[in-house]
Amino acid sequence: MIVSVTANTTLDLTVFMPGWEWNKTIRATDYIYSMGGKPTDASWILGEFGIPSLALGFAAGANGQKVESLLRAKGVNPEFIQVDGETRVCMNVVIQDGKTGQTTITTNMMDVRPEHIEALRNRYQQALDDATVVVLGGTLPKGMTPDFYTDFIRLARERAIPVIFDAAEPNLSAGLKSEPNFIKPNQDELSGFVGKRVETVEDAYEAGRVILERYNTCPIISLGGIGGLAILPDRAYRIPPLEIEVVSATGAGDAILAGLAASIFRKEPIEEGIRLGFAAAAAVCLMPGTADCRKEDVERLYSQVELISYP
Ligand SMILES: Nc1ncnc2c1ncn2[C@@H]1O[C@H](COP(=O)(O)OP(=O)(O)OP(=O)(O)O)[C@@H](O)[C@H]1O
Ligand SMILES: [Mg+2]
């Protein structure tokens, strides 16, 4: 069984507009609600692949219920601990002028108490009895500290269960202490970790090798429009971007988490997971909703993904 853990569950609202003007009413041309939060995104995408998963974490209020129903619709089994406040809404604003791109506005609406964390920890330990791979990551709501990731990753690694982890600092460093098998940083997350700007594939390789040597963790790095770089213990691959018409790239990175989890679950070589992950990332870029993709697009794009030995 694949287990995802999302502390900060999120409902994403993507709004498309022709341009931006301050102190004016802007009429959106379109909007779409979809899944947000990295591990729940991965569960959602796995559902589209036809692979069920157990989604653990915290949720609250009507937004939390909407997240649960979106997950159920894809065959995911959500079992969130109910907390105070509200599952947050993230708004992705896409300006359709062909040059501005997209901006994300996040909020933090949930309140987690120590007894909630204890309840999740108990449910998680029970789930680990049947887990083949765990996907963890994302920001943390109020009431939680980065050592949550040190603890939860350690619990899985102690039982030799593979862990895929995706977070920005300071959570990234906290999680790395427990040596997850894979991390999936993007350019900003990797830059935050090394303390200098990662621009090129060469910069990413240098930073990724440091992580591999220090933590025994394989970085599968996504570099937006310039593709990706997978660093494994004895080999590395550059993954060129696919030629696609990008509608919204939000959640594309989370598709890589889903691809990796799928290949570990099916006991396939990790190269299969990288290929599936980058195909699904491109498929997410074709859709307006966060982490939304179509199985037929993933299957069509899969054969186009190249893994080129690097350096
Ligand atoms: N403009 C683009 N053109 C082609 N491919 C893209 C583009 N943007 C993203 N991709 C593909 O999707 C992958 C993941 O994208 P990105 O690096 O933006 O992830 P991310 O920042 O983690 O995204 P998120 O956190 O929103 O899921 C890239 O490595 C690339 O393969
Ligand atoms: Mg990401």
Coordinates of C-alpha atoms and ligand atoms in Angstrom, one line a residue, residues 38 166 184 186 189 222 253-254, ligand 2:
K38 CA 2.2 17.8 -2.3
D166 CA 9.4 17.0 -0.8
K184 CA 12.2 16.1 -5.2
N186 CA 12.7 22.3 -7.4
E189 CA 13.9 24.6 -2.8
S222 CA 12.9 19.4 -11.2
G253 CA 6.5 18.5 -9.5
D254 CA 4.1 16.5 -7.4
Ligands
MG2 MG 7.1 21.1 -5.9

